[in-house]
XYZ file of N, CA and C in Angstrom:
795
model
N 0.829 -1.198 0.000
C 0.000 0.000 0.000
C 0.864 1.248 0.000
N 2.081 1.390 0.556
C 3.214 2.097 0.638
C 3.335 2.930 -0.904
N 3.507 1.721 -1.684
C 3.602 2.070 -3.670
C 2.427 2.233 -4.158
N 1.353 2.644 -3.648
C 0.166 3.287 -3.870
C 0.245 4.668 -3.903
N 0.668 5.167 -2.618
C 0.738 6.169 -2.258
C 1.393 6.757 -2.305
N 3.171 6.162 -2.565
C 4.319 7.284 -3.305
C 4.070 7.074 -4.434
N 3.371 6.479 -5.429
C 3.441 5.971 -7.152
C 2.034 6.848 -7.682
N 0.798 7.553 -7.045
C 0.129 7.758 -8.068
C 0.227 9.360 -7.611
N 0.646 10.416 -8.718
C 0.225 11.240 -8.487
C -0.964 11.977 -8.009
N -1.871 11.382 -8.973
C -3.445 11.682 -8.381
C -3.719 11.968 -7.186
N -3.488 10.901 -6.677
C -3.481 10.876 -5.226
C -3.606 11.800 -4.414
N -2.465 12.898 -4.175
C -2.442 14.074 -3.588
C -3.035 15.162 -3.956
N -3.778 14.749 -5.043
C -4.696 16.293 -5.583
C -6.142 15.899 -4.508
N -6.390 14.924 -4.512
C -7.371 14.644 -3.056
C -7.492 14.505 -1.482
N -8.738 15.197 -0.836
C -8.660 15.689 0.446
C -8.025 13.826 1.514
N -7.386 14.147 2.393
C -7.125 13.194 3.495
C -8.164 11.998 3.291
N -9.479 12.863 3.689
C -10.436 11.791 3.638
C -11.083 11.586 2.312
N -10.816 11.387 1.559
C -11.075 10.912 0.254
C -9.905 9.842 0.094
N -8.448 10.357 0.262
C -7.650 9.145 0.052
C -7.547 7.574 1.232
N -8.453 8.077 2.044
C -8.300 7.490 3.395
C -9.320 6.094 2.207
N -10.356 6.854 2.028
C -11.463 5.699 1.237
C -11.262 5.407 0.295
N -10.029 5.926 -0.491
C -10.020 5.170 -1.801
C -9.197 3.869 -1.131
N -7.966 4.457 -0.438
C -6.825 3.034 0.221
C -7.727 1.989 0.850
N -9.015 2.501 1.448
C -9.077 1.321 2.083
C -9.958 0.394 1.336
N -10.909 0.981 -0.177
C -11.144 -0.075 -1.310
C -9.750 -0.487 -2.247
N -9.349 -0.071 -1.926
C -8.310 -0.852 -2.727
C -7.827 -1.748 -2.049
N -7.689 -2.210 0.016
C -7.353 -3.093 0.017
C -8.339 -4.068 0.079
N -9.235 -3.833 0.148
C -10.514 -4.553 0.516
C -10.348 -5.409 -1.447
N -10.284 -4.480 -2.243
C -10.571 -5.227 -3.311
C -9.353 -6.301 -3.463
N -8.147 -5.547 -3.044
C -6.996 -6.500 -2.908
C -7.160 -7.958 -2.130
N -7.682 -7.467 -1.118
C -8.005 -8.849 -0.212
C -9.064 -9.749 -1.038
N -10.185 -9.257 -1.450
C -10.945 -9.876 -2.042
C -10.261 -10.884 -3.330
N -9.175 -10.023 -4.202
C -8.793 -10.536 -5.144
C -7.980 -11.553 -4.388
N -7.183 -12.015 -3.770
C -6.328 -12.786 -2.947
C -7.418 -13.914 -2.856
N -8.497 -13.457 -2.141
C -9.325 -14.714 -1.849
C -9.676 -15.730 -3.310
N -10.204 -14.768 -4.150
C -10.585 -15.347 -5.079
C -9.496 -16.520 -5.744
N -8.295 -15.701 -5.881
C -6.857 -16.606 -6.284
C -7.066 -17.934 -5.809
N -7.088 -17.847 -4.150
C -6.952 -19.008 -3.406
C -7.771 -20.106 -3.805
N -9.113 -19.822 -4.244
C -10.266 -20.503 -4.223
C -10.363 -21.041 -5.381
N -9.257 -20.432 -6.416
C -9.034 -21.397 -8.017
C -7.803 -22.030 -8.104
N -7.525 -21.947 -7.043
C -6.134 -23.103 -6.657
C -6.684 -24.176 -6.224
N -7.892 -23.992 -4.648
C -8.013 -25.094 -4.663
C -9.344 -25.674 -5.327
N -10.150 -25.160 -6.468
C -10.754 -25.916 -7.321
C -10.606 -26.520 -8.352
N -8.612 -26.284 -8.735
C -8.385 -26.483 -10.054
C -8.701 -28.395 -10.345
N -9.110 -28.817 -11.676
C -10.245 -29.978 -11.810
C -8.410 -31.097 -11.661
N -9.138 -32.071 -11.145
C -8.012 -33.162 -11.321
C -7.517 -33.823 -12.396
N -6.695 -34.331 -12.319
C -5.661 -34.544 -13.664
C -6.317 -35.953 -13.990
N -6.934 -36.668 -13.464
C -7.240 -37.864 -13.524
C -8.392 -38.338 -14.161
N -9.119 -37.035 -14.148
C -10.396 -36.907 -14.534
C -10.062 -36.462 -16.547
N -11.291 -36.671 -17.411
C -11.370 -36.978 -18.657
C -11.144 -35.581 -19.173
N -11.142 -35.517 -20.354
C -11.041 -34.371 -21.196
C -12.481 -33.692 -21.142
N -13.285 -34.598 -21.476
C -14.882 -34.565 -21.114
C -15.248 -34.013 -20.291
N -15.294 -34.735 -19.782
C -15.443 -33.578 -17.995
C -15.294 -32.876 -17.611
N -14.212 -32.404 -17.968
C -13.299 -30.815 -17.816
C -13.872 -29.711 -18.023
N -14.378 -30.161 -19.615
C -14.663 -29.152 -20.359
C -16.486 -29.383 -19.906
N -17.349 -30.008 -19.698
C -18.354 -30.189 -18.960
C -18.732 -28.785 -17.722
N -17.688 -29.322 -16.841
C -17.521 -28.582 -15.820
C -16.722 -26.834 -15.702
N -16.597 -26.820 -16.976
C -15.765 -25.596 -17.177
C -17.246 -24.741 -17.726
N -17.822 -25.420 -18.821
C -19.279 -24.749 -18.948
C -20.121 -24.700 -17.597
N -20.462 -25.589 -16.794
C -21.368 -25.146 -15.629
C -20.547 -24.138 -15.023
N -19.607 -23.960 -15.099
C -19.054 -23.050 -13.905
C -19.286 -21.588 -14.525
N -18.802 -21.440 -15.995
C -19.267 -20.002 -16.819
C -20.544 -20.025 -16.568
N -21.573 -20.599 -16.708
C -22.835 -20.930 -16.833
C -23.320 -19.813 -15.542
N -22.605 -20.826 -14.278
C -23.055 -20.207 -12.946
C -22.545 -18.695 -13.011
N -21.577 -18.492 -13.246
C -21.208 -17.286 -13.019
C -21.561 -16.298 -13.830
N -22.169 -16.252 -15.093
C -22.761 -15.437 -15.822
C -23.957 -14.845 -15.151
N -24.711 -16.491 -14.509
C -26.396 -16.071 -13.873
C -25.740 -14.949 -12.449
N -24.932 -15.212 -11.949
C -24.569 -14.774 -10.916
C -24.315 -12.777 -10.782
N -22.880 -13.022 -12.232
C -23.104 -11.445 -12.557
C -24.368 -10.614 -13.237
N -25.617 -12.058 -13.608
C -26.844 -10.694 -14.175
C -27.547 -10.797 -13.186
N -26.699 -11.116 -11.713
C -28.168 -11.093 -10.587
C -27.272 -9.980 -9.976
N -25.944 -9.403 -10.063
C -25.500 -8.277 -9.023
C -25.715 -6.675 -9.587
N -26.230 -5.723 -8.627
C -26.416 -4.676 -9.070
C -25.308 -3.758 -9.261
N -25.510 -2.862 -10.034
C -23.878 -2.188 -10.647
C -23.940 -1.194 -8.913
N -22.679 -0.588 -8.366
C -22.789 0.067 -7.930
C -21.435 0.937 -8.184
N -21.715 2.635 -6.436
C -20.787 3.095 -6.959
C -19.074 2.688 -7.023
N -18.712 3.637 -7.431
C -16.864 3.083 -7.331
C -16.648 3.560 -5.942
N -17.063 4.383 -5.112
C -16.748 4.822 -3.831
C -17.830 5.982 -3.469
N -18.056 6.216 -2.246
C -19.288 7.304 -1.694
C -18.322 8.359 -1.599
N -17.339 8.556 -1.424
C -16.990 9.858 -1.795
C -17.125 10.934 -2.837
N -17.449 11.643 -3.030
C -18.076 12.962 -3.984
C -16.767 12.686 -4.701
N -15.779 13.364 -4.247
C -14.382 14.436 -4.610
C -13.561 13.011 -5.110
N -14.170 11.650 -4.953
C -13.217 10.226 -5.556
C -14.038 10.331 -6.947
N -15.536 10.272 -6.911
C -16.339 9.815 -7.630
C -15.915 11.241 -8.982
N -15.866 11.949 -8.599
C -15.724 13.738 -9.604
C -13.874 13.282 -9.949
N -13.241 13.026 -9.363
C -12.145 12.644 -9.846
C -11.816 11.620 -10.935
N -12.384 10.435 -10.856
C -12.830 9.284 -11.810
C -12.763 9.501 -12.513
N -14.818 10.485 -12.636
C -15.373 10.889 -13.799
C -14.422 11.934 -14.415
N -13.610 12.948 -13.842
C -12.881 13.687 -14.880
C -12.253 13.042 -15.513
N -11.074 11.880 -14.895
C -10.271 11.549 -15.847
C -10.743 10.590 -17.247
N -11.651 9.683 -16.508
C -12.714 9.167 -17.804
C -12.919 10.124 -18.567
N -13.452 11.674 -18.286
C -14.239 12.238 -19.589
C -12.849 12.750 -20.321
N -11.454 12.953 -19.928
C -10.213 13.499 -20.133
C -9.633 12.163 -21.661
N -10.201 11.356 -20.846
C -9.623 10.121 -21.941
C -10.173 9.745 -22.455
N -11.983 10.032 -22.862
C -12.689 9.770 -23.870
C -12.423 11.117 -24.345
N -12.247 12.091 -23.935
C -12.161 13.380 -25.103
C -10.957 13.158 -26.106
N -9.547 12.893 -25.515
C -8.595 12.213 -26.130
C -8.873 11.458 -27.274
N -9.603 10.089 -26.898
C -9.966 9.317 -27.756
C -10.657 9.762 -29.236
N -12.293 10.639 -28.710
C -12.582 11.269 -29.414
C -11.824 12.547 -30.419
N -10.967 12.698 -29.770
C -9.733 14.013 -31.209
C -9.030 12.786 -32.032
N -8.880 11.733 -31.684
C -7.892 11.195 -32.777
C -9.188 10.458 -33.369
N -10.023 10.127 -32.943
C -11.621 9.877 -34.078
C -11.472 10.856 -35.210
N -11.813 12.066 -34.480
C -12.052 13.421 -35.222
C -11.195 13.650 -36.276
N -9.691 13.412 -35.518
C -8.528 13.325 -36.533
C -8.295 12.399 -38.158
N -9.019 11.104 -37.322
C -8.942 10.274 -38.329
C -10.096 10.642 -39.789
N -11.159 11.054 -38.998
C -11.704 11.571 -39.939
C -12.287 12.511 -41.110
N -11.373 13.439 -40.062
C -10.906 15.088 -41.281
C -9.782 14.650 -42.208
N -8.855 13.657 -41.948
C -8.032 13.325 -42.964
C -8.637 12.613 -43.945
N -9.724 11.548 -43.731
C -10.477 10.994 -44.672
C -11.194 12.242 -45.518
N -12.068 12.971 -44.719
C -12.726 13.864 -45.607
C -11.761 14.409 -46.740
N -10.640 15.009 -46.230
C -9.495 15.877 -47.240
C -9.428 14.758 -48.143
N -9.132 13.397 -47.846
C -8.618 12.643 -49.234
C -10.044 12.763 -49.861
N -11.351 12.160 -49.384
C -12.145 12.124 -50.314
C -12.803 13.500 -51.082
N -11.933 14.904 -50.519
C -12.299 15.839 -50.979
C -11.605 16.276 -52.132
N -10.111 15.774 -52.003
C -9.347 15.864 -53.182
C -9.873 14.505 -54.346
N -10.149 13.223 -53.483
C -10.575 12.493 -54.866
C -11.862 13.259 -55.727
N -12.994 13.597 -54.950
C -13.974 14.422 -55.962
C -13.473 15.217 -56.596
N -12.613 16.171 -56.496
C -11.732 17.349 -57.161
C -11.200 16.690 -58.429
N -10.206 15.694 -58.274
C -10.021 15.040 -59.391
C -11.427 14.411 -60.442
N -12.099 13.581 -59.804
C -13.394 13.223 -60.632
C -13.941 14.136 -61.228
N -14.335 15.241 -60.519
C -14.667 16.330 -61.049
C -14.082 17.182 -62.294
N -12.721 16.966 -62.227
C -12.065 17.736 -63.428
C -12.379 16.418 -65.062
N -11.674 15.589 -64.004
C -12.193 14.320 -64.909
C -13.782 14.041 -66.529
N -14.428 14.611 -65.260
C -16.087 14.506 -65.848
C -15.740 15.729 -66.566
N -15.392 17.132 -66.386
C -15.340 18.035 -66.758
C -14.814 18.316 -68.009
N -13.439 17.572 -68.463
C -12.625 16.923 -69.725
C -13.395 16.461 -70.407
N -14.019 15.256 -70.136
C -14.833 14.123 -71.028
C -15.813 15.077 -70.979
N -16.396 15.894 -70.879
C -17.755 16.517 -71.073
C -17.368 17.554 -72.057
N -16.075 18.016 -72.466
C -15.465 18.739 -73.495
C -15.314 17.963 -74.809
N -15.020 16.771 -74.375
C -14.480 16.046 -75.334
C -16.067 15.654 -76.444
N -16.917 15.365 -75.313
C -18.249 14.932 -75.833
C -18.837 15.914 -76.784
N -18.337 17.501 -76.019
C -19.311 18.394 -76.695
C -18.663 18.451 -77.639
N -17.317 18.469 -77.843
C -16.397 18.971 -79.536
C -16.941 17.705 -80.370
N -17.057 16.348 -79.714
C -17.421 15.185 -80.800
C -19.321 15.610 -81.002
N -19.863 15.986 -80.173
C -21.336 16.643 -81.146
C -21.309 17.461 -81.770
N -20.308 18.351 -81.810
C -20.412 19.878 -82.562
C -20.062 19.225 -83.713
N -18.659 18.601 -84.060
C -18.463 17.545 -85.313
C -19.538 16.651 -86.278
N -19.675 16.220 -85.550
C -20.807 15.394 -85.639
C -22.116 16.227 -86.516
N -22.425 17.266 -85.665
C -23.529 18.135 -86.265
C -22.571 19.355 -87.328
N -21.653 19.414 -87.831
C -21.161 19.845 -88.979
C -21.205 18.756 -89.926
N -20.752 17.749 -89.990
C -20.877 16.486 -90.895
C -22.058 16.792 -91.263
N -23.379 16.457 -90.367
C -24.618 15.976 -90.590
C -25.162 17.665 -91.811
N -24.885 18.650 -90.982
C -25.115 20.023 -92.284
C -24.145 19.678 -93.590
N -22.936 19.565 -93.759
C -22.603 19.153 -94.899
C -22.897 18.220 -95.698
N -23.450 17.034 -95.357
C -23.794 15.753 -95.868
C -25.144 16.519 -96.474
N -26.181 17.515 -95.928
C -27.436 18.251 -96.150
C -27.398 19.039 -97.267
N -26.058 19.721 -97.027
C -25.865 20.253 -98.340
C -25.834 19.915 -99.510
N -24.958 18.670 -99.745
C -24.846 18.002 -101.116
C -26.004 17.387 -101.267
N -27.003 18.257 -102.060
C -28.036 17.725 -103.082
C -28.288 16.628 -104.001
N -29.038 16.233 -104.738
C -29.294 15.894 -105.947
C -28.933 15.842 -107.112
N -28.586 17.357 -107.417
C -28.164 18.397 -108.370
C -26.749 17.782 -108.354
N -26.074 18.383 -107.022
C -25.125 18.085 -106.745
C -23.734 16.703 -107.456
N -25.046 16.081 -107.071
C -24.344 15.074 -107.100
C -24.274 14.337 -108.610
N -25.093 14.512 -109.186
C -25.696 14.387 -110.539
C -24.338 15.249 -111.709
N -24.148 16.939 -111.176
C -23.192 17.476 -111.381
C -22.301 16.552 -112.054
N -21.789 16.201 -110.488
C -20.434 15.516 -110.340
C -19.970 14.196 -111.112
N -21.393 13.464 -111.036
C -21.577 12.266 -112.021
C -21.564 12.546 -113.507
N -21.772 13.863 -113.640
C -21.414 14.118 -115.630
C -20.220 14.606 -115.589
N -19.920 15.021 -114.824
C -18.362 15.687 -114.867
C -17.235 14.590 -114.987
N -17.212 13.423 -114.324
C -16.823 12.198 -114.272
C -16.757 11.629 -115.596
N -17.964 11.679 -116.150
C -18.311 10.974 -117.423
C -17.338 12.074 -118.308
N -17.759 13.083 -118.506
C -17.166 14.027 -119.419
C -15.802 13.624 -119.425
N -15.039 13.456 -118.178
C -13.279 13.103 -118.094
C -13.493 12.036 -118.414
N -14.017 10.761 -118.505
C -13.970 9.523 -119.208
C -14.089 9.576 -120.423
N -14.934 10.358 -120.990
C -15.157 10.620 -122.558
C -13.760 10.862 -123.157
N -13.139 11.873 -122.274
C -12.302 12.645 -123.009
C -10.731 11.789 -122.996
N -10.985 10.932 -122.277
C -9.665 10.938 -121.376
C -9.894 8.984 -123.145
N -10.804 8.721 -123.009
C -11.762 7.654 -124.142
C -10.847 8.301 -125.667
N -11.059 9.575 -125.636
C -10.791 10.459 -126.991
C -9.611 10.111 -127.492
N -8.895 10.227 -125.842
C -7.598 10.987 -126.246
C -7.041 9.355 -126.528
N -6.921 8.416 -125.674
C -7.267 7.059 -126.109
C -7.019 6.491 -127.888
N -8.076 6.728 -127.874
C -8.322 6.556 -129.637
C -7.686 7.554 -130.496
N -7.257 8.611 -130.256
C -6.297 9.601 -130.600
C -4.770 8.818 -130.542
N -4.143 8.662 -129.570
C -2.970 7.688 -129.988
C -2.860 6.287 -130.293
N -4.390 5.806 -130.514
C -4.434 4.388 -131.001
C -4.404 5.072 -132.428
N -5.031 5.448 -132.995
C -5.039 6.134 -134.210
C -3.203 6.616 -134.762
N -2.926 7.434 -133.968
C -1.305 7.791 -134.370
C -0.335 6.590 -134.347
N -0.315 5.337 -133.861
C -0.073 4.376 -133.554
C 0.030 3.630 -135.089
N -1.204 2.926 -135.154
C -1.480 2.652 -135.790
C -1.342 3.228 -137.302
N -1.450 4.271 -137.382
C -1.318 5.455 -138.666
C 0.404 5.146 -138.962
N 1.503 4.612 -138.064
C 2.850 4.753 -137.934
C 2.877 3.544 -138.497
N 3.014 2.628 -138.150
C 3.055 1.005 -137.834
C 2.246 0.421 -138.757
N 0.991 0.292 -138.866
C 0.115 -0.376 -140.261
C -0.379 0.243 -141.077
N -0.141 0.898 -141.917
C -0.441 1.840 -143.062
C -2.012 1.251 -143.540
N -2.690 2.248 -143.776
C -4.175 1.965 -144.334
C -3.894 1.291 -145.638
N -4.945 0.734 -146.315
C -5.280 -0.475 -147.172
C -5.123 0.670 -148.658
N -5.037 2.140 -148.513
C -5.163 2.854 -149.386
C -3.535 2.720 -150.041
N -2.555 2.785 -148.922
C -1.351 2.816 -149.483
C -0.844 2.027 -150.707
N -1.295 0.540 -150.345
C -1.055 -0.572 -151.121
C -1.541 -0.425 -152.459
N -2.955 0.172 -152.395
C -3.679 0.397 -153.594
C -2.971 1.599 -154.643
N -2.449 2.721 -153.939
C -1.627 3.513 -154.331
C -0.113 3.289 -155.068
N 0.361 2.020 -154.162
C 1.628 1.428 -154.971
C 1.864 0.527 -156.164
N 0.242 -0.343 -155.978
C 0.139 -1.124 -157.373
C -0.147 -0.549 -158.433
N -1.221 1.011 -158.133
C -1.022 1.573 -159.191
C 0.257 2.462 -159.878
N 0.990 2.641 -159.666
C 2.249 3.199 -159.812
C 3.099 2.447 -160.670
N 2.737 0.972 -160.016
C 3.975 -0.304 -161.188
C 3.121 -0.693 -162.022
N 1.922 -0.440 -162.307
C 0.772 -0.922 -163.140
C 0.148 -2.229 -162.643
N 0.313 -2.619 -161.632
C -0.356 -4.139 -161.119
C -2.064 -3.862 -161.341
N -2.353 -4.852 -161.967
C -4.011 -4.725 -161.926
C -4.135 -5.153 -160.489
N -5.174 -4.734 -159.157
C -5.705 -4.833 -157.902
C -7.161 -4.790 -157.901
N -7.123 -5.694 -157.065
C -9.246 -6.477 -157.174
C -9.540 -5.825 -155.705
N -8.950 -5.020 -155.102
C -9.201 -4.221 -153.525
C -10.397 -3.097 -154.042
N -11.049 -3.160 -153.199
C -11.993 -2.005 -152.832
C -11.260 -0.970 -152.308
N -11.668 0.219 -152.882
C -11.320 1.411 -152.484
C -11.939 1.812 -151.227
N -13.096 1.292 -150.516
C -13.623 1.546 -149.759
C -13.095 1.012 -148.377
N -11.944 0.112 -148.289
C -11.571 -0.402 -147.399
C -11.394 0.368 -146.421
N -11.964 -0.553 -144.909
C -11.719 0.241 -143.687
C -10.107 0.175 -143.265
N -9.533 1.562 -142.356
C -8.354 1.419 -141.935
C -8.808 0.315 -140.498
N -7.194 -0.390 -139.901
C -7.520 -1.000 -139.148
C -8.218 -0.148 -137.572
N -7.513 0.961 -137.427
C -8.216 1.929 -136.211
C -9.470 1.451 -136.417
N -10.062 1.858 -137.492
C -11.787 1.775 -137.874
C -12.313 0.970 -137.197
N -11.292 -0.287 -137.574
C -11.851 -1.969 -137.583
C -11.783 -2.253 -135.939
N -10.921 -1.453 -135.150
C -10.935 -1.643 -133.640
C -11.766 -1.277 -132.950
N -12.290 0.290 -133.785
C -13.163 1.032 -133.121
C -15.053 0.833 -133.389
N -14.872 0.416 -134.893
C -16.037 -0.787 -134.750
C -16.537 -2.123 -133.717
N -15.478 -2.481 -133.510
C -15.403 -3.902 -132.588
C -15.894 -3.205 -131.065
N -15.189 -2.100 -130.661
C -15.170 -1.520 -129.351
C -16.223 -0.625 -128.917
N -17.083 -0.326 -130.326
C -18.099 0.078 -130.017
C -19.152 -0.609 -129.777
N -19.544 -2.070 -130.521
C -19.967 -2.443 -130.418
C -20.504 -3.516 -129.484
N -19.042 -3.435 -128.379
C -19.275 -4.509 -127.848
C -19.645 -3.323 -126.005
N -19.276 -2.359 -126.172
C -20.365 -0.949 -125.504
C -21.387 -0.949 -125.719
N -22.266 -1.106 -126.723
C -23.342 -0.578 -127.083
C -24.709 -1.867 -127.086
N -23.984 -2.734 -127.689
C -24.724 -4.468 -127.659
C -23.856 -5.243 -127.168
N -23.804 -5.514 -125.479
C -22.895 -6.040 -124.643
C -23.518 -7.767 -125.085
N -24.734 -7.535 -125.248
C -25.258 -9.135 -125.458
C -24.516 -9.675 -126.842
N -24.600 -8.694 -128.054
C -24.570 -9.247 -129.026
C -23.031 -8.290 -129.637
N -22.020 -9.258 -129.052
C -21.110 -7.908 -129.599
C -20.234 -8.261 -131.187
N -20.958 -9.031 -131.942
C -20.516 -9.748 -132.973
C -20.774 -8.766 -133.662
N -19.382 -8.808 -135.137
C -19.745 -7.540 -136.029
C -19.196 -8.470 -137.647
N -20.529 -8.133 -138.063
C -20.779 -9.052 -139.780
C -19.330 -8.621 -140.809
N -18.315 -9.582 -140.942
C -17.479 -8.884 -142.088
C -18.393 -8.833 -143.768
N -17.704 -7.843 -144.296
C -18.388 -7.471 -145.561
C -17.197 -7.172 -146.214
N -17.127 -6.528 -147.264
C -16.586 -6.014 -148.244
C -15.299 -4.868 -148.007
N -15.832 -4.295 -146.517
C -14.985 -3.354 -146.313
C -14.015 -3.677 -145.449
N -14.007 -4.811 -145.305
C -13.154 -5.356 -143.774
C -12.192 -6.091 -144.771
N -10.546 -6.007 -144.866
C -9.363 -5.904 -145.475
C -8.960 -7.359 -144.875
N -8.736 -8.208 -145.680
C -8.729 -9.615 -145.258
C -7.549 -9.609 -144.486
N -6.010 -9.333 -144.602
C -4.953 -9.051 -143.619
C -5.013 -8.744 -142.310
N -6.081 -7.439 -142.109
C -6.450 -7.276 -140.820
C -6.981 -7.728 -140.101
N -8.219 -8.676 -140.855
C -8.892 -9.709 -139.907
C -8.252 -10.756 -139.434
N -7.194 -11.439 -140.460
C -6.360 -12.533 -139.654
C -5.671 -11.643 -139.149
N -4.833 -10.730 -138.980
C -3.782 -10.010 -138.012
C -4.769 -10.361 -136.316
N -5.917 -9.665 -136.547
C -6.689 -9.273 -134.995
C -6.976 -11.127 -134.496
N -7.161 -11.913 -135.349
C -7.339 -13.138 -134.930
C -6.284 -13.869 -134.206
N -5.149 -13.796 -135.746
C -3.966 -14.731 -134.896
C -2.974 -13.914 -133.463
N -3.730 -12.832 -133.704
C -2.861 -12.325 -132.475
C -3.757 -11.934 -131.144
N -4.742 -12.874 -131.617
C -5.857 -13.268 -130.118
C -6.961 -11.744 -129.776
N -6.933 -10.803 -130.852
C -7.466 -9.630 -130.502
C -8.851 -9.644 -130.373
N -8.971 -10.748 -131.731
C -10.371 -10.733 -132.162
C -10.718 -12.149 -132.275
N -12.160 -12.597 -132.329
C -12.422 -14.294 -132.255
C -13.663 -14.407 -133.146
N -13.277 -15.477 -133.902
C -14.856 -15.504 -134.703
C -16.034 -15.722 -134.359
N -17.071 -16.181 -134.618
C -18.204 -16.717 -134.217
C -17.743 -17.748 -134.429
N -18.709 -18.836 -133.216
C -18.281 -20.493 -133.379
C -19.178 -20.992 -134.080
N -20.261 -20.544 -134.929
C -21.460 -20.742 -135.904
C -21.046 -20.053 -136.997
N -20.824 -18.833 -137.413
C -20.654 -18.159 -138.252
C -19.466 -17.301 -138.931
N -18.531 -18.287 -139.761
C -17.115 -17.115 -139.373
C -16.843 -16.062 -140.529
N -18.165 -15.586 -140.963
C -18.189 -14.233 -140.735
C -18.433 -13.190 -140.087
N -18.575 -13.528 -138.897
C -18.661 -13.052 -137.929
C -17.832 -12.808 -136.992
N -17.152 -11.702 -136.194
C -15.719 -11.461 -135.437
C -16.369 -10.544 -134.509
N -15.925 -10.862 -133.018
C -15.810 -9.903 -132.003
C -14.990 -9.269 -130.937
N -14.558 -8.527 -130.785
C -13.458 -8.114 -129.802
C -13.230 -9.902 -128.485
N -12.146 -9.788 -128.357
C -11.507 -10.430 -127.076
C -12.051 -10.038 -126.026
N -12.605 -10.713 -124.682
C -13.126 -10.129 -123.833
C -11.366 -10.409 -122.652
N -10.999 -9.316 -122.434
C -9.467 -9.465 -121.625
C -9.786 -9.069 -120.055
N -10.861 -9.466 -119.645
C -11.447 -8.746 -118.128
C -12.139 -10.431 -118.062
């Protein structure tokens, strides 16, 4: 009891008789606790006895003593005022304590979850830019796509054609110069026999071969079903085997007066 009384500060902040009653529950509880010691020394269960049992008797005994503590009434810690106001301060001293590092813990939570919304927030704020520039897009497309008409487009579709025509022209323009270089028209020949006096059984009317290509190529444009073209009189027998044996042109398999372009697609 000696190290009671030099060891707690407390102590001396209370009147004589206040410490007189705290020392003498404390030995009373001391003594009490002593007794109790004694009394589980000598009940401890025998060694001889089962595992079973033990544990049997270890439940009746919680059992009893549970009914026991919901039959005792709480009372005070001591009838002294100035013990009882002492207690209670330091209790309310160390739940206030308790309560600041609560408090603590939870203003630091707030700050993080105040900075995570901050971020989300900018977050949503971005993507809500991003959304509006992809509708504004979006609704320029949809006015331009509005714009191009009918007209429009129709335009554009002869304009197309027109550069195919031309581009077609120019085409047959150096098939023509080509040809004009390289196979001389059917007129030449006729021109040279007359010169050495050769009598010639040729028609003057003979087509040049350009002609004979551009016959074939029209025709097989124009009557895709039927692109066969009738030889006659004007078609220069040289040129027709030339376009044959060199796979240009193919006869009819019924009629071989009949010749039509190569289909090379």
């Amino acid at each position: 009891m000696d190290e009671v009384k030099q060891g707690d500060p407390a102590l001396f902040e209370l009147s004589e008789a206040a410490q007189v009653e705290l020392v003498n529950q404390c030995e009373q509880q001391f003594a009490q606790l002593e007794k109790l010691q004694t009394e589980i020394i000598l009940r401890q269960p025998d060694h001889c006895e089962n595992t079973q049992e033990q544990s049997f008797n270890r439940l009746l005994a919680t059992e009893a003593e549970l009914k026991q503590w919901l039959t005792v009434e709480p009372r005070l810690l001591a009838e002294n005022a100035e013990v009882l106001l002492k207690a209670g301060k330091e209790e309310m001293l160390k739940l206030c304590s308790e309560l600041e590092m609560v408090l603590s813990c939870y203003e630091a939570k707030r700050d993080k979850l105040r900075e995570t919304k901050e971020l989300e927030q900018k977050w949503l704020e971005e993507k809500g830019q991003v959304l509006n520039a992809a509708t504004e897009h979006a609704q320029r497309l949809k006015e331009q796509s509005e714009k191009l008409s009918e007209h429009n487009i129709l335009m554009d579709t002869k304009e197309k054609i027109h550069k195919m025509k031309v581009y077609q022209g120019r085409l047959f323009e150096s098939l023509g110069d080509i040809l004009e270089k390289h196979v001389p028209p059917p007129c030449t020949h006729l021109n040279s026999n007359k010169k050495k006096n050769i009598p010639n059984d040729l028609n003057e009317d003979l087509l040049s071969l350009h002609e004979v290509l551009e016959l074939l190529m029209n025709k097989v444009l124009s009557t895709p079903h039927d692109p066969y073209v009738t030889i006659d009189s004007t078609f220069w027998p040289p040129y027709v085997e030339m376009l044959l044996r060199h796979g240009i042109a193919v006869r009819h398999q019924e009629d071989n007066f009949k010749i039509r372009l190569e289909t090379f697609f």
